[in-house]
Amino acid sequence: MKQIIESIIMAFDAVRANKLRSGLTLLSIAIGIFAIIGAGTAVTSLNNSVNGELASLGQNTFQIKRRPSIIMGNREWMKYRNRKHITFSAGREFKRMMGESAEAVSLYDYEDNLTVKANNLATDPTVQVDGIDESYMICNNVSVDEGREFTENDISLNRPVAIIGVDVAERLFPTSSPIGQEISIKGHRFTVIGMQKKRGSILGSSLDNNVYIPLPLYIKFFAEFVSVTIFVKSPSKEAYPFVLDETIGIMRTLRNVKPGEDNNFEIETNESLANSFAGFTEYLTMFGFASGAIALIAAGVGIMNIMLVSVKERTREIGVRKAIGAKRWNIMSQFVIEAVTLCQIGGVFGIILGYLGGLALSAAAGFTSAAVPTTWVVGSVGICTLLGVLFGSYPAWKAASLDPIEALRYE
C-alpha cells in the first residue's frame, strides 16, 4: 500500500516537473474521454427522451404506414420507395372493417413549414398543419387545454374549424383567447375551436407549433393525394395481440397481398420505433467512441514518452533501489502505477467535461430526460486504467531490466 501511495505521489511530481509535456498528454486523454462520455450522455438522453415521448402515446396504440419512419441507407430506401400509398379511401375502408375490434382508429397526414395568419399577425413559416379525424386525440393521448376537440360531425360535414398549439396561440393571440377567432392558412380560413394542451418539444422540435384541421379539408386544400398514417388503439393490453393480428389481415386484404408475400406496409409499435431509433443512435455512439479511441491512442504514446523520460531521469534511483534488494516486480509495478495515475488524472477531467458537454447538448436539443450513463463513466475509468497498463508496461519493463551496476554509474 505504501508503494502504491509513493507511486501516485511520484506521478503528480512528474506532472509538476514537466508541465507542458504532461499537460498536452493529459489533454489528449481528457479529449478522448470527453468524446466517449459526451457521446454516451447525448445518446442516452436522446433515447430516454424518445422513449418517454413514445410512452406518452399509450402502450396499446400502434400505427400503420406506407414505409418505416426510420430508413437507414440507400438500399433500404430503394426497397420502400415504390410501395403504393395508403389512400384516404383505403383508410376509411380499413376503419369500417375494423368495426368494434379497436377502441379507436384514426387517419392522419401532415404538411410542415407553413405560415398561419390572424388579424395583422403571422407566424414564421415553420408551422405544421395536421389533418386529423375525431379519433386522433384518443389514439395519441393528446388533449385540449381550452375549447373542445373535433366531433364526428366536424369531420363528416367538412366544417372549417381548427385546434391550434400553444406556440401558434401565443404568436397570433398574445392578449386574448384564441377560441372563436379566425386563422388563415394559404388563404383558407378556419375558426379556432380549441387549443392543444402544452406538450413541450422533442429532438429540439416543438410539439406545440401546429394546427389541427379536419382531414377531408386538409386533403382538399393542402394535399390532393396523400398517403395517410393510420393509428389503431386497442381496448386493452390483453386485446392488443388480437387487434394487431386483425389489422395485419385487413391491410393485406385491402392491399392485395398474396399468401406468402411480405407485407407492403409497415406496422410500427412503440417498441419497434424505440428499437429502430436505438439502432440509429448506435452510429452516434460508434462515432463518439471511434473519435475518443483515436485521441486515447495518441495520448497513450504521450504517456509512454513521459514514462521513458522518467526512467532515463531516475536511472540512478532505480540502481539504488535494486542494490538494496528491490525486485523486478517492485520496479515494474511502481512505473505502471505511475502511468495509470497519469491516465486517471486526464480521465477525471475528461469525465467532467463529457458530463457537462453531454448535459449542455441535451439541453440545447430540448431533450426532456437528460442522463449520464453510469456504465460509461465506469467504463472510462477502466479504459484509463487499461491505457496506463498498456503504454506504461514497456517503460516499466525497461526500468526493471536495468543493470544495477550500470544504473549506479549513470550520470
Short mmCIF file of N, CA, C and O in Angstrom, two decimals, residues 315-369:
data_model
loop_
_atom_site.label_atom_id
_atom_site.label_comp_id
_atom_site.label_asym_id
_atom_site.label_seq_id
_atom_site.Cartn_x
_atom_site.Cartn_y
_atom_site.Cartn_z
N THR A 315 17.44 6.86 -13.45
CA THR A 315 18.27 5.65 -13.59
C THR A 315 19.06 5.36 -12.32
O THR A 315 19.10 4.20 -11.85
N ARG A 316 19.70 6.37 -11.75
CA ARG A 316 20.48 6.13 -10.52
C ARG A 316 19.56 5.69 -9.38
O ARG A 316 19.91 4.81 -8.60
N GLU A 317 18.38 6.30 -9.30
CA GLU A 317 17.42 5.90 -8.24
C GLU A 317 17.06 4.43 -8.38
O GLU A 317 16.99 3.70 -7.38
N ILE A 318 16.84 4.00 -9.63
CA ILE A 318 16.49 2.59 -9.87
C ILE A 318 17.66 1.69 -9.45
O ILE A 318 17.47 0.62 -8.85
N GLY A 319 18.89 2.16 -9.78
CA GLY A 319 20.06 1.37 -9.40
C GLY A 319 20.18 1.23 -7.90
O GLY A 319 20.49 0.15 -7.38
N VAL A 320 19.93 2.30 -7.16
CA VAL A 320 19.99 2.26 -5.69
C VAL A 320 18.95 1.30 -5.14
O VAL A 320 19.23 0.48 -4.24
N ARG A 321 17.74 1.39 -5.69
CA ARG A 321 16.67 0.52 -5.20
C ARG A 321 17.00 -0.94 -5.44
O ARG A 321 16.74 -1.81 -4.60
N LYS A 322 17.56 -1.24 -6.61
CA LYS A 322 17.93 -2.64 -6.89
C LYS A 322 19.07 -3.09 -5.99
O LYS A 322 19.12 -4.26 -5.56
N ALA A 323 20.01 -2.17 -5.70
CA ALA A 323 21.16 -2.52 -4.87
C ALA A 323 20.75 -2.88 -3.45
O ALA A 323 21.42 -3.70 -2.79
N ILE A 324 19.68 -2.29 -2.97
CA ILE A 324 19.25 -2.57 -1.59
C ILE A 324 18.16 -3.64 -1.54
O ILE A 324 17.51 -3.82 -0.51
N GLY A 325 17.94 -4.33 -2.68
CA GLY A 325 17.07 -5.51 -2.66
C GLY A 325 15.73 -5.42 -3.34
O GLY A 325 14.91 -6.34 -3.24
N ALA A 326 15.46 -4.31 -4.06
CA ALA A 326 14.18 -4.21 -4.77
C ALA A 326 14.10 -5.24 -5.88
O ALA A 326 15.07 -5.46 -6.61
N LYS A 327 12.98 -5.93 -5.99
CA LYS A 327 12.77 -6.93 -7.03
C LYS A 327 12.31 -6.27 -8.33
O LYS A 327 11.89 -5.12 -8.35
N ARG A 328 12.38 -7.07 -9.42
CA ARG A 328 11.94 -6.56 -10.73
C ARG A 328 10.48 -6.11 -10.67
O ARG A 328 10.12 -5.06 -11.21
N TRP A 329 9.63 -6.91 -10.01
CA TRP A 329 8.21 -6.58 -9.99
C TRP A 329 7.94 -5.30 -9.18
O TRP A 329 6.98 -4.58 -9.45
N ASN A 330 8.83 -5.01 -8.18
CA ASN A 330 8.69 -3.75 -7.43
C ASN A 330 8.90 -2.55 -8.35
O ASN A 330 8.14 -1.57 -8.30
N ILE A 331 9.93 -2.64 -9.18
CA ILE A 331 10.23 -1.54 -10.11
C ILE A 331 9.12 -1.42 -11.16
O ILE A 331 8.63 -0.32 -11.45
N MET A 332 8.72 -2.56 -11.71
CA MET A 332 7.69 -2.54 -12.76
C MET A 332 6.37 -1.99 -12.22
O MET A 332 5.74 -1.14 -12.86
N SER A 333 5.96 -2.47 -11.07
CA SER A 333 4.67 -2.03 -10.51
C SER A 333 4.70 -0.54 -10.23
O SER A 333 3.70 0.17 -10.42
N GLN A 334 5.86 -0.02 -9.78
CA GLN A 334 5.96 1.40 -9.49
C GLN A 334 5.69 2.24 -10.73
O GLN A 334 4.89 3.18 -10.71
N PHE A 335 6.31 1.87 -11.84
CA PHE A 335 6.16 2.68 -13.06
C PHE A 335 4.79 2.47 -13.70
O PHE A 335 4.22 3.40 -14.30
N VAL A 336 4.24 1.27 -13.61
CA VAL A 336 2.89 1.03 -14.16
C VAL A 336 1.86 1.84 -13.37
O VAL A 336 0.95 2.45 -13.95
N ILE A 337 2.01 1.86 -12.03
CA ILE A 337 1.07 2.63 -11.20
C ILE A 337 1.18 4.11 -11.55
O ILE A 337 0.17 4.82 -11.61
N GLU A 338 2.39 4.60 -11.78
CA GLU A 338 2.56 6.00 -12.17
C GLU A 338 1.85 6.29 -13.50
O GLU A 338 1.18 7.31 -13.65
N ALA A 339 1.99 5.38 -14.46
CA ALA A 339 1.34 5.56 -15.77
C ALA A 339 -0.18 5.55 -15.63
O ALA A 339 -0.88 6.38 -16.24
N VAL A 340 -0.69 4.63 -14.83
CA VAL A 340 -2.14 4.55 -14.61
C VAL A 340 -2.65 5.81 -13.94
O VAL A 340 -3.70 6.35 -14.29
N THR A 341 -1.87 6.31 -12.96
CA THR A 341 -2.28 7.54 -12.26
C THR A 341 -2.35 8.72 -13.22
O THR A 341 -3.30 9.52 -13.18
N LEU A 342 -1.35 8.85 -14.10
CA LEU A 342 -1.37 9.93 -15.09
C LEU A 342 -2.62 9.83 -15.97
O LEU A 342 -3.28 10.83 -16.26
N CYS A 343 -2.93 8.61 -16.40
CA CYS A 343 -4.13 8.41 -17.23
C CYS A 343 -5.40 8.76 -16.48
O CYS A 343 -6.33 9.35 -17.04
N GLN A 344 -5.45 8.40 -15.20
CA GLN A 344 -6.66 8.68 -14.42
C GLN A 344 -6.84 10.18 -14.19
O GLN A 344 -7.98 10.67 -14.14
N ILE A 345 -5.72 10.91 -14.06
CA ILE A 345 -5.84 12.37 -13.90
C ILE A 345 -6.51 12.97 -15.13
O ILE A 345 -7.45 13.76 -15.03
N GLY A 346 -6.01 12.58 -16.32
CA GLY A 346 -6.64 13.05 -17.55
C GLY A 346 -8.06 12.55 -17.69
O GLY A 346 -8.95 13.27 -18.17
N GLY A 347 -8.31 11.32 -17.25
CA GLY A 347 -9.65 10.74 -17.35
C GLY A 347 -10.67 11.48 -16.51
O GLY A 347 -11.82 11.67 -16.92
N VAL A 348 -10.26 11.92 -15.30
CA VAL A 348 -11.17 12.66 -14.43
C VAL A 348 -11.62 13.95 -15.11
O VAL A 348 -12.82 14.28 -15.12
N PHE A 349 -10.66 14.68 -15.69
CA PHE A 349 -11.03 15.90 -16.40
C PHE A 349 -11.92 15.60 -17.59
O PHE A 349 -12.87 16.34 -17.88
N GLY A 350 -11.63 14.50 -18.29
CA GLY A 350 -12.45 14.12 -19.44
C GLY A 350 -13.88 13.76 -19.04
O GLY A 350 -14.84 14.12 -19.73
N ILE A 351 -14.04 13.06 -17.90
CA ILE A 351 -15.37 12.68 -17.42
C ILE A 351 -16.17 13.93 -17.06
O ILE A 351 -17.35 14.06 -17.40
N ILE A 352 -15.51 14.88 -16.38
CA ILE A 352 -16.21 16.12 -16.00
C ILE A 352 -16.63 16.89 -17.23
O ILE A 352 -17.78 17.35 -17.35
N LEU A 353 -15.71 17.03 -18.21
CA LEU A 353 -16.04 17.75 -19.44
C LEU A 353 -17.13 17.03 -20.23
O LEU A 353 -18.03 17.66 -20.80
N GLY A 354 -17.03 15.70 -20.29
CA GLY A 354 -18.05 14.93 -21.02
C GLY A 354 -19.41 15.04 -20.37
O GLY A 354 -20.43 15.15 -21.06
N TYR A 355 -19.44 15.03 -19.04
CA TYR A 355 -20.69 15.18 -18.30
C TYR A 355 -21.33 16.53 -18.61
O TYR A 355 -22.51 16.62 -18.96
N LEU A 356 -20.53 17.59 -18.49
CA LEU A 356 -21.06 18.94 -18.74
C LEU A 356 -21.44 19.12 -20.20
O LEU A 356 -22.49 19.70 -20.52
N GLY A 357 -20.59 18.62 -21.11
CA GLY A 357 -20.88 18.76 -22.53
C GLY A 357 -22.11 17.99 -22.94
O GLY A 357 -22.93 18.48 -23.73
N GLY A 358 -22.27 16.77 -22.42
CA GLY A 358 -23.45 15.97 -22.75
C GLY A 358 -24.73 16.60 -22.26
O GLY A 358 -25.74 16.64 -22.97
N LEU A 359 -24.71 17.13 -21.04
CA LEU A 359 -25.90 17.80 -20.50
C LEU A 359 -26.21 19.08 -21.27
O LEU A 359 -27.38 19.39 -21.52
N ALA A 360 -25.15 19.82 -21.66
CA ALA A 360 -25.37 21.05 -22.44
C ALA A 360 -25.99 20.72 -23.79
O ALA A 360 -26.93 21.40 -24.24
N LEU A 361 -25.49 19.66 -24.44
CA LEU A 361 -26.05 19.26 -25.73
C LEU A 361 -27.48 18.80 -25.58
O LEU A 361 -28.35 19.12 -26.41
N SER A 362 -27.76 18.05 -24.52
CA SER A 362 -29.12 17.57 -24.27
C SER A 362 -30.08 18.74 -24.05
O SER A 362 -31.19 18.76 -24.57
N ALA A 363 -29.61 19.75 -23.28
CA ALA A 363 -30.46 20.90 -23.02
C ALA A 363 -30.69 21.71 -24.29
O ALA A 363 -31.81 22.17 -24.55
N ALA A 364 -29.64 21.87 -25.10
CA ALA A 364 -29.76 22.64 -26.34
C ALA A 364 -30.70 21.96 -27.32
O ALA A 364 -31.42 22.62 -28.07
N ALA A 365 -30.69 20.62 -27.32
CA ALA A 365 -31.55 19.87 -28.24
C ALA A 365 -32.97 19.72 -27.71
O ALA A 365 -33.84 19.20 -28.40
N GLY A 366 -33.19 20.13 -26.46
CA GLY A 366 -34.53 20.06 -25.89
C GLY A 366 -34.93 18.68 -25.42
O GLY A 366 -36.12 18.37 -25.34
N PHE A 367 -33.94 17.84 -25.08
CA PHE A 367 -34.28 16.51 -24.58
C PHE A 367 -34.93 16.65 -23.21
O PHE A 367 -34.44 17.38 -22.34
N THR A 368 -36.03 15.93 -23.02
CA THR A 368 -36.77 16.06 -21.76
C THR A 368 -36.16 15.23 -20.65
O THR A 368 -36.49 15.42 -19.49
N SER A 369 -35.30 14.30 -20.99
CA SER A 369 -34.74 13.42 -19.97
C SER A 369 -33.24 13.26 -20.19
O SER A 369 -32.79 12.33 -20.83
#
